[in-house]
Short mmCIF file of C-alpha atoms in Angstrom, two decimals:
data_model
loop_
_atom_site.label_atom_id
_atom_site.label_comp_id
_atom_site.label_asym_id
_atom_site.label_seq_id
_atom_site.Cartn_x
_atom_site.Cartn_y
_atom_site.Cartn_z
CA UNK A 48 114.98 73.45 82.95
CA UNK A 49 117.44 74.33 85.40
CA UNK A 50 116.81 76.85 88.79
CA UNK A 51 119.16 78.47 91.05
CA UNK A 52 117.41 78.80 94.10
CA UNK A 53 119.29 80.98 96.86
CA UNK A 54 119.12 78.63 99.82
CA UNK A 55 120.71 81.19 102.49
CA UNK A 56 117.38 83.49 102.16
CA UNK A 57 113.78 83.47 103.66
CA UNK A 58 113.08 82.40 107.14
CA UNK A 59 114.18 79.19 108.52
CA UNK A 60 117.03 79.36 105.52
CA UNK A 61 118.78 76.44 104.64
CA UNK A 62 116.72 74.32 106.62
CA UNK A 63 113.25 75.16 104.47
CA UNK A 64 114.64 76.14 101.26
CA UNK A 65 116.37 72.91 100.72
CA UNK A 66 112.93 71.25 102.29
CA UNK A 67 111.57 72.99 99.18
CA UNK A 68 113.70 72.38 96.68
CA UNK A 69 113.94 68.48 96.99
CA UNK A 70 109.58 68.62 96.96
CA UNK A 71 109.79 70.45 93.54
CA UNK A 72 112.81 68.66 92.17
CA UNK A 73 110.36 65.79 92.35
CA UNK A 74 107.03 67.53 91.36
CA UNK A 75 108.09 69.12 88.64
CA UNK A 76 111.12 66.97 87.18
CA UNK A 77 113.30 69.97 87.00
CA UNK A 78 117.02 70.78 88.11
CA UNK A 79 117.81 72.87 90.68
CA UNK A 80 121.30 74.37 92.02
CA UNK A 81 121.28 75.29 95.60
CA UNK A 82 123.67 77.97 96.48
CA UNK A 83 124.86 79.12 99.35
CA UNK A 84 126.84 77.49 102.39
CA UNK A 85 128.28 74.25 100.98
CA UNK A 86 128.51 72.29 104.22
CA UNK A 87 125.16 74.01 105.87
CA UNK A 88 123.31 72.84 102.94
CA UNK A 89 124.75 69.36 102.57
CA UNK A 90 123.68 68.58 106.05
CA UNK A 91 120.60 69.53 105.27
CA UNK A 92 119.88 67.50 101.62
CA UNK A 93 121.21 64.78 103.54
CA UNK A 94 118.33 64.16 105.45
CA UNK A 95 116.23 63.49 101.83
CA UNK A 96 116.32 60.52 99.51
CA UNK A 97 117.46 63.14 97.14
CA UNK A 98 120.28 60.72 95.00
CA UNK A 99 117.71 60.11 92.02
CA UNK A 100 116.67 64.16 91.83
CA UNK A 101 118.84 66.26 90.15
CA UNK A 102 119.87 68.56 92.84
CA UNK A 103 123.49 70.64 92.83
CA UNK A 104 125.22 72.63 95.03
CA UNK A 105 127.08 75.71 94.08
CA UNK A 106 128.82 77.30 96.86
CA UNK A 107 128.92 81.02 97.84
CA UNK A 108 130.26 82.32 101.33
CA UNK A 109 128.14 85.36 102.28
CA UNK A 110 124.41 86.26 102.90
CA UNK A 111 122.96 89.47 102.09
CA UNK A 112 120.38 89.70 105.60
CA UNK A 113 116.79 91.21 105.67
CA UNK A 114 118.22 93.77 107.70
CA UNK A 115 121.12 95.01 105.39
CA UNK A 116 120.78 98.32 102.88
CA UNK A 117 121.05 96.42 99.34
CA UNK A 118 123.10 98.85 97.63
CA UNK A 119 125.61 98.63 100.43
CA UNK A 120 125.49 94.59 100.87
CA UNK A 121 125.47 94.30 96.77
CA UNK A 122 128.88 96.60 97.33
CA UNK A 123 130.73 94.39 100.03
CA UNK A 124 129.23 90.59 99.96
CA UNK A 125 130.68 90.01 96.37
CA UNK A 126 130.08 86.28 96.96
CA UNK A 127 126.73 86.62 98.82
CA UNK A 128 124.22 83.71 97.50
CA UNK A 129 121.86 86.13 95.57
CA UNK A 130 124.82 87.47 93.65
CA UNK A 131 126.33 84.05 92.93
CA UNK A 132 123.18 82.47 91.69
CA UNK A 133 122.14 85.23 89.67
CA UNK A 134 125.82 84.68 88.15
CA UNK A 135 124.54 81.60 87.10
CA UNK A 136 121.61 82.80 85.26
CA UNK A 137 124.39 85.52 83.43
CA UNK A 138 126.35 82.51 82.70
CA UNK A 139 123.38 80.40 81.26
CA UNK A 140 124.04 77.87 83.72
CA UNK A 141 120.55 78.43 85.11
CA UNK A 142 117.49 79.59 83.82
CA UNK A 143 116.15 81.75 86.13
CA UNK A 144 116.88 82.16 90.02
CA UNK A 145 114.27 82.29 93.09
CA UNK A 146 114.99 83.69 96.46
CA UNK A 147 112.98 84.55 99.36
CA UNK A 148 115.61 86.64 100.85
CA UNK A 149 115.27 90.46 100.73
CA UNK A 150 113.69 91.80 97.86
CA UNK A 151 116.29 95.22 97.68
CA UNK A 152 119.09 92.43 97.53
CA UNK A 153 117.63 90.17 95.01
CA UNK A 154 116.76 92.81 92.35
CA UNK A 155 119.75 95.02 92.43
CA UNK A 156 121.28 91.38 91.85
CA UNK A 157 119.26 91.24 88.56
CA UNK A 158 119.79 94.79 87.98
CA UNK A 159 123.62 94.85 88.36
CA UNK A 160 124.27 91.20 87.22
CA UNK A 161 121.91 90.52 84.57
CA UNK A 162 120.65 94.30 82.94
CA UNK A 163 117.66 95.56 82.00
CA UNK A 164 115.93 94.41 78.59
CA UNK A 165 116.31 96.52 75.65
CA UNK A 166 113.94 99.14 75.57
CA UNK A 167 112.95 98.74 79.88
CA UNK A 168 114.04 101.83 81.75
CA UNK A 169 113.29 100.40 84.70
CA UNK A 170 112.55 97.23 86.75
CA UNK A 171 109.55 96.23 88.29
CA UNK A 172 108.27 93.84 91.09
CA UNK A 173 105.31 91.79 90.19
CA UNK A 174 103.00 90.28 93.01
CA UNK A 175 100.75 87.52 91.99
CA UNK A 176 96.64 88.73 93.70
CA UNK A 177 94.03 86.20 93.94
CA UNK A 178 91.12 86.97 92.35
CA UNK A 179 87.71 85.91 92.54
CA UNK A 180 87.79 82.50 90.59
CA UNK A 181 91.14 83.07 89.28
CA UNK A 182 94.16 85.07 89.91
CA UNK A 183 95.97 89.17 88.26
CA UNK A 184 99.76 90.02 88.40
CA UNK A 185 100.08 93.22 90.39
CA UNK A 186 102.65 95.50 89.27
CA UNK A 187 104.87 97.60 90.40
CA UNK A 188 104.83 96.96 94.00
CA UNK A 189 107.40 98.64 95.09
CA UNK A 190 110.57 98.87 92.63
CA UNK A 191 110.25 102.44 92.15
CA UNK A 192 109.63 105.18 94.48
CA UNK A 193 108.31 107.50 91.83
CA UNK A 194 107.74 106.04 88.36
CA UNK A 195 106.95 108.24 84.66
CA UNK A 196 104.26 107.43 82.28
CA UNK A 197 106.82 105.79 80.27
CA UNK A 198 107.94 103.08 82.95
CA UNK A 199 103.85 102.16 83.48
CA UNK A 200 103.47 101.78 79.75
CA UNK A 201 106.71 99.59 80.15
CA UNK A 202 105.49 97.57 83.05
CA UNK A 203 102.66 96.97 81.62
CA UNK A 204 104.09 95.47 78.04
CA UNK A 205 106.38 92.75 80.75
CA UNK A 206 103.31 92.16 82.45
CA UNK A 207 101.13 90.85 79.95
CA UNK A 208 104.52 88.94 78.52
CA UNK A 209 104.72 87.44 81.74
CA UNK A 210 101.16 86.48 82.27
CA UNK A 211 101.04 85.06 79.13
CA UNK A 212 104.50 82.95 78.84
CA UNK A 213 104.44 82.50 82.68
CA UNK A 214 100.80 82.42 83.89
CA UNK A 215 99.46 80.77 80.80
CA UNK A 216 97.44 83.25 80.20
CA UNK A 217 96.04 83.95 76.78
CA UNK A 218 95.58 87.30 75.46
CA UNK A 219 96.14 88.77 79.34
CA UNK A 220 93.94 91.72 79.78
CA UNK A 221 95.49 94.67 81.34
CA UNK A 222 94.48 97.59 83.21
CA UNK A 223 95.49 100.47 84.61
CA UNK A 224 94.86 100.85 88.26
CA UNK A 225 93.22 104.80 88.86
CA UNK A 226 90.39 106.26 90.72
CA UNK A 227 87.95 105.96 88.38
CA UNK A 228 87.03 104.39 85.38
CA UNK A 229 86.53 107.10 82.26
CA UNK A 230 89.65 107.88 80.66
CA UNK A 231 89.83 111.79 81.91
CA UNK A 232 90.35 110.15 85.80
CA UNK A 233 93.13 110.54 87.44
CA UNK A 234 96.53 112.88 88.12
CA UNK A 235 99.02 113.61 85.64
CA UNK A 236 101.22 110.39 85.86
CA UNK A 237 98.33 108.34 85.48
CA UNK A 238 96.04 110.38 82.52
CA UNK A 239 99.48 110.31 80.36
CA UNK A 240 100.02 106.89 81.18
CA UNK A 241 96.45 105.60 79.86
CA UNK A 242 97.34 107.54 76.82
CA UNK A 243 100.93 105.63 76.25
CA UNK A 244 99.02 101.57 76.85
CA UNK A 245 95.90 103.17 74.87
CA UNK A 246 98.55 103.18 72.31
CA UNK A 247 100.57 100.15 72.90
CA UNK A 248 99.70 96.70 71.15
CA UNK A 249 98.91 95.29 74.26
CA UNK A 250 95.59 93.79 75.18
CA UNK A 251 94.76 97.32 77.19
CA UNK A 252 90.94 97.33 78.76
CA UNK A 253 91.56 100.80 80.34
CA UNK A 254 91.15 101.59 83.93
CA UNK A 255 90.07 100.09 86.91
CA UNK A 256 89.73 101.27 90.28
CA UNK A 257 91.18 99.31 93.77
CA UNK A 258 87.60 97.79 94.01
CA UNK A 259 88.22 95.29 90.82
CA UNK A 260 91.65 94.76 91.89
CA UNK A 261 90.05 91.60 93.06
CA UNK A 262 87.55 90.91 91.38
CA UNK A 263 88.94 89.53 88.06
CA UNK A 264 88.19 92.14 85.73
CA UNK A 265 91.79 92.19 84.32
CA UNK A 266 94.31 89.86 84.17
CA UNK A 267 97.36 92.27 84.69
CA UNK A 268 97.21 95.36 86.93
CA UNK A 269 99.56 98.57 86.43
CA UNK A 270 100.57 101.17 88.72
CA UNK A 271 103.70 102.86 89.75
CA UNK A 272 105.55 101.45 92.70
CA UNK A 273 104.60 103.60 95.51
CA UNK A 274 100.78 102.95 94.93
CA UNK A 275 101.59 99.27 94.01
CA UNK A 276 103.31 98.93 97.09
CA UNK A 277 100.92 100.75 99.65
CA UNK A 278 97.61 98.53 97.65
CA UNK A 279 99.78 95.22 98.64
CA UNK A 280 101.11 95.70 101.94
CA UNK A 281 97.67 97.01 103.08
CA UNK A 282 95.94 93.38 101.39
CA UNK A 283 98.58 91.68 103.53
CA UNK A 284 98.02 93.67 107.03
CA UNK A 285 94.31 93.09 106.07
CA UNK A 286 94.63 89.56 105.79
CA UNK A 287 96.61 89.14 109.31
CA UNK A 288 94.29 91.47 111.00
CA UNK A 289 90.92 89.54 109.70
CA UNK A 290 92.52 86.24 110.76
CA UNK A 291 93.00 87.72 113.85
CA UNK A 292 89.70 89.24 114.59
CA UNK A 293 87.99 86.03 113.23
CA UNK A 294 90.07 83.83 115.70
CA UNK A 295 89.15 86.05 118.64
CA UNK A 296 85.56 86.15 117.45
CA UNK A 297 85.37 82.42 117.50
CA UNK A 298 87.31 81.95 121.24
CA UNK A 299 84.33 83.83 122.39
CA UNK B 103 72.23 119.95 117.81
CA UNK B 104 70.92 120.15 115.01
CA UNK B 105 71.69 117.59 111.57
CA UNK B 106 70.43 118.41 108.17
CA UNK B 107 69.90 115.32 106.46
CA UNK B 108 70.25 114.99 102.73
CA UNK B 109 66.69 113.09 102.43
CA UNK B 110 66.83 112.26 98.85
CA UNK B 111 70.62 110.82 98.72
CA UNK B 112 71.95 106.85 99.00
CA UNK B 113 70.30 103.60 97.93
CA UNK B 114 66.78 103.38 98.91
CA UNK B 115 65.69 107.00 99.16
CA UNK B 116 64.12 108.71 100.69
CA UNK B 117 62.76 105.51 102.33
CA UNK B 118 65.59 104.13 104.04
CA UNK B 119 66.57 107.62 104.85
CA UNK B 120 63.91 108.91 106.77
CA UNK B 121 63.76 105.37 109.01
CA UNK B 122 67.38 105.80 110.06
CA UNK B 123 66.87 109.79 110.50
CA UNK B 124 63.56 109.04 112.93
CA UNK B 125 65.89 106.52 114.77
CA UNK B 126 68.76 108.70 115.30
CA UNK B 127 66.56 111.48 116.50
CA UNK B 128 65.34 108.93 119.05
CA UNK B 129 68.59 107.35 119.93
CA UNK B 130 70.71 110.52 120.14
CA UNK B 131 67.81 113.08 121.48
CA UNK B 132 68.81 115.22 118.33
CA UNK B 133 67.12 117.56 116.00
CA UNK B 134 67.20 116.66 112.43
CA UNK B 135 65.81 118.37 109.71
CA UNK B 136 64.92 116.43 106.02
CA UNK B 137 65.90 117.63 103.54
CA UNK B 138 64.28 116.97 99.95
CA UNK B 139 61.41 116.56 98.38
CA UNK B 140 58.65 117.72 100.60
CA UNK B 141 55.42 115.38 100.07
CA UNK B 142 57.10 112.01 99.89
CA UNK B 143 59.15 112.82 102.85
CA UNK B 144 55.77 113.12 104.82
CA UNK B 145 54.78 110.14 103.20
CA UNK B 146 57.90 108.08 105.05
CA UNK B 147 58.10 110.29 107.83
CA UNK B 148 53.58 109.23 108.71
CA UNK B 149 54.78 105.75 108.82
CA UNK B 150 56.45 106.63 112.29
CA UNK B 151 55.35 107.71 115.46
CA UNK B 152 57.65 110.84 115.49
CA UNK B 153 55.28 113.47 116.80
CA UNK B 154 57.56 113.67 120.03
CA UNK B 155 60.61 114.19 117.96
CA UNK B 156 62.55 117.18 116.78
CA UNK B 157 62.50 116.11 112.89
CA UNK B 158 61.30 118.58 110.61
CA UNK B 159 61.34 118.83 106.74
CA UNK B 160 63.28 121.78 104.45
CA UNK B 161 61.72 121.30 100.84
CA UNK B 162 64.00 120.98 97.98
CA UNK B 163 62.47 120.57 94.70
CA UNK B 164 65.46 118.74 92.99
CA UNK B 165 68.03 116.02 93.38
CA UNK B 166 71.70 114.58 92.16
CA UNK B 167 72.11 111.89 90.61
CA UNK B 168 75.06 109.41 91.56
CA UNK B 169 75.62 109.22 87.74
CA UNK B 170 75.77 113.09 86.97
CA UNK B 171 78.99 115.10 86.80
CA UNK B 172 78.99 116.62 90.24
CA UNK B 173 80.59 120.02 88.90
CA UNK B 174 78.09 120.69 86.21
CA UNK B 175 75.12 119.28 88.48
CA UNK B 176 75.70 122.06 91.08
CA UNK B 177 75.82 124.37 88.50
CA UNK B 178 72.30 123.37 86.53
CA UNK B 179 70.37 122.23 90.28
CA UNK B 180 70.08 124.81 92.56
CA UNK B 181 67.58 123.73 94.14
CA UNK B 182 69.16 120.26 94.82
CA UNK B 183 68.59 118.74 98.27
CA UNK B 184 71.96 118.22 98.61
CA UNK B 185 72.47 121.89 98.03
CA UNK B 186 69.67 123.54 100.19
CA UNK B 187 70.99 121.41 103.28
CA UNK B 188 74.44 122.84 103.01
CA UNK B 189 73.11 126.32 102.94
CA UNK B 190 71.63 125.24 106.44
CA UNK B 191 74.63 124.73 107.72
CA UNK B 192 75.59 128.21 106.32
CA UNK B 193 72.91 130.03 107.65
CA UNK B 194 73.57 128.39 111.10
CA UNK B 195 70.45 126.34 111.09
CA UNK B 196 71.85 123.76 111.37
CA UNK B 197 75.24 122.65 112.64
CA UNK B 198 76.47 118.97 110.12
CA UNK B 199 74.76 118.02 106.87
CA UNK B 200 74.61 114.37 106.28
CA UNK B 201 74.26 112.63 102.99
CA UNK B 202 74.52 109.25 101.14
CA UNK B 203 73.98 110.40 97.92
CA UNK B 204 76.73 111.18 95.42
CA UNK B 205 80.44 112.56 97.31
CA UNK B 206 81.95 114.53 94.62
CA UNK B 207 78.17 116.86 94.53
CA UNK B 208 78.27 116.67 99.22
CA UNK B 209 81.76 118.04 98.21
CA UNK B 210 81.22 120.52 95.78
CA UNK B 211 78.25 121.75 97.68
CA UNK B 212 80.48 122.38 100.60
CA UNK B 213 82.95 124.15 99.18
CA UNK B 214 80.66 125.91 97.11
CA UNK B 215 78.28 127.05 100.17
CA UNK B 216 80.62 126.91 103.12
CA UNK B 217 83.85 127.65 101.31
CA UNK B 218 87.38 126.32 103.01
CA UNK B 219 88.17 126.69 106.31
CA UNK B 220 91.13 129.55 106.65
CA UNK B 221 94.57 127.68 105.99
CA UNK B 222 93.10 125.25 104.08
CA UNK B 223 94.07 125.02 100.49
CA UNK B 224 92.63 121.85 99.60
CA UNK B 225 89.37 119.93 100.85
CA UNK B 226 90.30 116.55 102.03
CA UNK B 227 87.36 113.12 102.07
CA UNK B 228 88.14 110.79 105.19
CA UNK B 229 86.95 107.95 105.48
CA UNK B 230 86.71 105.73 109.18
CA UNK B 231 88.44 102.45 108.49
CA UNK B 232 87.87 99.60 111.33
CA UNK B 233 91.45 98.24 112.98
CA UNK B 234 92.19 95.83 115.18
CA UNK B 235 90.93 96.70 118.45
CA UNK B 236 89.56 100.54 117.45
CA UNK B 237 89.12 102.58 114.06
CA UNK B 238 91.15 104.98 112.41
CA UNK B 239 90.33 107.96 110.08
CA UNK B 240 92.26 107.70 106.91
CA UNK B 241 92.30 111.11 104.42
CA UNK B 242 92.13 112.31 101.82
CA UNK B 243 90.56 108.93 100.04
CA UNK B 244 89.68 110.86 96.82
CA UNK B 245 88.67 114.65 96.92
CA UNK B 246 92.18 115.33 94.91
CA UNK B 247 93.27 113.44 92.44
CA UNK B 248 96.88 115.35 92.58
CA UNK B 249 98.40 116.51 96.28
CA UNK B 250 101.32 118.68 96.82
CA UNK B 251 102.91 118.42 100.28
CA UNK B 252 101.55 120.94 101.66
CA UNK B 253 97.82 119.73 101.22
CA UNK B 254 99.28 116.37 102.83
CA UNK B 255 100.19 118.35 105.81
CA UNK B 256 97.05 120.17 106.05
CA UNK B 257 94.84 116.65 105.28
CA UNK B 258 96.97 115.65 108.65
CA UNK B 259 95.92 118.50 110.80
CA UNK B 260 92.12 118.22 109.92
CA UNK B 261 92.43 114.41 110.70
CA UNK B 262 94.03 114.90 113.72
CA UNK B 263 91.38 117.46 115.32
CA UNK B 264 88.36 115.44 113.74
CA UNK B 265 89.98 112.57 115.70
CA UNK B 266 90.09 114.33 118.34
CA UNK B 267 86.81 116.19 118.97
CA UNK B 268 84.69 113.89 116.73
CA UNK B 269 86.10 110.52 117.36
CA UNK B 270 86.95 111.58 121.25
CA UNK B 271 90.15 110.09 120.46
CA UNK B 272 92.97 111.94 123.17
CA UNK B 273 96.00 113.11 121.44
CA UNK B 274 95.75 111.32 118.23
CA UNK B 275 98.13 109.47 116.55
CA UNK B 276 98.86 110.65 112.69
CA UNK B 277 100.67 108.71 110.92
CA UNK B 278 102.14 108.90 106.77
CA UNK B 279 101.19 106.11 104.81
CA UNK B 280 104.54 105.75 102.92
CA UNK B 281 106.46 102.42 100.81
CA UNK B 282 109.00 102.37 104.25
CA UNK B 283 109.02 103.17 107.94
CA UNK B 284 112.39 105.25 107.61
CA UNK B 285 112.36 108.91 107.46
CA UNK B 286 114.25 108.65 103.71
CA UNK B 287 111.58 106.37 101.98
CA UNK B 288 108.77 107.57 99.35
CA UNK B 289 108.88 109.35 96.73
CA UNK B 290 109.50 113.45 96.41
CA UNK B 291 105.89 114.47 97.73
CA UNK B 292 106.24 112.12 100.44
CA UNK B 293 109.38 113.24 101.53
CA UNK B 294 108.29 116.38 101.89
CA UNK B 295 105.30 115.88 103.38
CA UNK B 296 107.00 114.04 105.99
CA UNK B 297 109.55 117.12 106.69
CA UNK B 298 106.27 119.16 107.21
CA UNK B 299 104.53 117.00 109.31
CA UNK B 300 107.66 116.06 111.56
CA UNK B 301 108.00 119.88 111.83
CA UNK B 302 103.95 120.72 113.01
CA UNK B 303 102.56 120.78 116.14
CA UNK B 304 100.52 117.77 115.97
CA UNK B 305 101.14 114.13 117.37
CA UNK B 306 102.77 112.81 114.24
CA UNK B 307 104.21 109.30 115.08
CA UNK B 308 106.18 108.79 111.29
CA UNK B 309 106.03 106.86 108.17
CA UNK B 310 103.78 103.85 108.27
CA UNK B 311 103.38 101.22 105.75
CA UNK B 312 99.92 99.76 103.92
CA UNK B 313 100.15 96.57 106.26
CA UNK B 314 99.59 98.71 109.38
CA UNK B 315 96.43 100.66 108.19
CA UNK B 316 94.20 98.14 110.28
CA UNK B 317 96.70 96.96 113.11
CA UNK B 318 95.75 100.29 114.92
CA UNK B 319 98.88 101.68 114.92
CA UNK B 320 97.79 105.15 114.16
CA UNK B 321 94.56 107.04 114.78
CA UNK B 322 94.78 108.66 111.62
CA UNK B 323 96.55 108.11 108.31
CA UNK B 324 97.05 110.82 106.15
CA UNK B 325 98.10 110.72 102.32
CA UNK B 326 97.59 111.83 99.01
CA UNK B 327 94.02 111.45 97.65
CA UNK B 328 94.88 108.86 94.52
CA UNK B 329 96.65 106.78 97.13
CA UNK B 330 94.02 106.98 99.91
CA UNK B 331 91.29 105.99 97.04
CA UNK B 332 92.68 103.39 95.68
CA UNK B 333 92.97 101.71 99.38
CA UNK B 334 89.90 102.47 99.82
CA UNK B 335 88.28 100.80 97.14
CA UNK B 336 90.62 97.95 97.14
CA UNK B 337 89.92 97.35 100.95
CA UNK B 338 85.81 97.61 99.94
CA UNK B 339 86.53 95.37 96.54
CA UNK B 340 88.75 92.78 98.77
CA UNK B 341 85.35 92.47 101.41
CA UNK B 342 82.79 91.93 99.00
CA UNK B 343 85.24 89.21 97.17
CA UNK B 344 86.05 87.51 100.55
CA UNK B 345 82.64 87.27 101.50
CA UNK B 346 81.63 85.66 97.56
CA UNK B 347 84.58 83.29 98.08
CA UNK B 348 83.53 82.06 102.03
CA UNK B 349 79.87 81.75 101.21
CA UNK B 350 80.83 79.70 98.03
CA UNK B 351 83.23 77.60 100.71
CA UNK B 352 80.41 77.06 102.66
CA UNK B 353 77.93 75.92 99.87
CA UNK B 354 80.20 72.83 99.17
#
């Protein structure tokens, strides 16, 4: 297995990304291409043992920044690192690609460079939720502003795909995230949707509300993107503002 | 003041009820009036010395379940505690009705007995969610299932003057909980809402995402109800879970 891994993105970029790379190049025996700044990243694999691993460089002149509208960047930067290593996926000169640069940038990359699957409308973000002994894909969080029962029936089929080839997961159980549990809950978007995975072949246990989200109950949670996002986002200000109130708590 | 107190609602009733109502009463020099069924009321209420408190009882013959259909319920129980407190607050006997029994029957028994407030389409649940270094009132967390704009606007006026004259919080800050800070993020309802509430009278501060529920940047956040809910619960859910994990931690 090969990766492309977009060294110019995520914070401290190149210096942690090819940190990163090198550790899982080991782990995991697998290949990885780094691209992005040639000479920036050779300095940095430089300072590994890195000649046994089999680590490659693949150069590409630009960076998309956090800061940047991705439509516009995807426009201008045609040789930004996202773009060039999700080339390589197109070109089946990597398997898949992994960046922890901006989000916008990285999935109009996919969207422009690679397509959609047959018979996907439109793409999702997945987020990966602890659980209580175990751990649920979240999706969408945030690909789509406003989403039709068709594209939750749709994220839902790639979810339990990808919990099951990805995840390991057997059988995935998936659920629809609402605000209450009996199939009449719900607004429009969401009573329509439960009708469409109802329907599906998917392993479909029906709906659960933001309290189970947690808990384990399903494997895979649907929603549209501007719920998806909000339930996320909120988990991660929780999680910063807990820390903080438990560190203050025990300075006193 | 005067507090009718749904006597026969929550976990524990009336038992637990009637020990926090004889508390208040002492605490906050209040009159409160039980409401429910008569005889074991008395029963609680002989446990205490109350004699030199204002708590009286209102009987009510019959109660809501949590697991009954709050729509039908109010229809088949008139004589529901639930019910015969909210017509005290009708008949100006008293001035609040508190209750810990089932929301969607405290709801419908408001806005069948009290009726909205003029300029109100829509009744709006808020719910006080703990931040950083205060608390912030976040609305509507589930009365509607489906919002239009509008009723966003109008859940952001009611939060801003219960903020004000409830929570004594001066000038309040109202923010929209939205997938992006910018004024051209969300989805179509959001949008709008945010053109409504940029253009009312009230403090509104902008768009603010899920992460800064708790930080405290806002005194109130106002959105749709499915979104609010599903916070809600995931925010309860996450709690419960994250105390189950750190007591297992601790075990070991």
């Amino acid at each position: 297995m090969k990766i492309a891994v977009d060294a110019m993105g995520g914070d401290y970029a190149p210096l942690e990304i090819v940190k990163g790379a090198v550790e899982a190049a080991r782990a995991y025996n697998i290949g990885i291409v780094l691209v992005g700044d040639e000479r920036r990243i050779g300095e940095e694999l430089a300072l590994y043992n890195s000649g046994n691993l089999d680590i490659s460089i693949m150069h590409a002149s630009e960076v998309i920044e956090m800061s940047e509208p991705p439509a516009v960047a995807l426009r201008r930067k045609k040789d930004a690192s996202i773009v060039v290593g999700t080339r390589l996926v197109k070109e089946h000169e990597a398997d898949a690609i992994v960046s922890a640069g901006s989000t916008g940038a990285a999935m109009g990359a996919a969207l422009l460079g690679l397509g959609r699957i047959k018979g996907i409308d439109r793409p999702a973000i997945a987020s990966i939720i602890p659980t209580l002994h175990s751990r649920a894909l979240l999706l969408d969080v945030g690909a789509n502003a406003e989403s039709k029962p068709a594209n939750i029936l749709q994220f839902g089929i790639m979810g339990y795909i990808y919990a099951n080839k990805i995840m390991n997961c057997q059988n995935p159980k998936v659920a629809l995230l609402n605000i209450g549990e009996e199939e009449t809950k719900g607004n429009e978007l969401y009573l329509e949707a439960y009708r469409l995975l109802k329907n599906s072949t998917i392993n479909f246990i029906g709906n659960i509300e933001g309290r189970e989200i947690t808990s384990g109950l399903a494997d895979v949670v649907v929603c549209d993107g501007f719920v998806g996002n909000v339930v996320l986002k909120f988990g991660e200000g929780l999680a910063r503002d807990l820390m903080t109130m438990i560190k203050e708590e025990l300075r006193k």
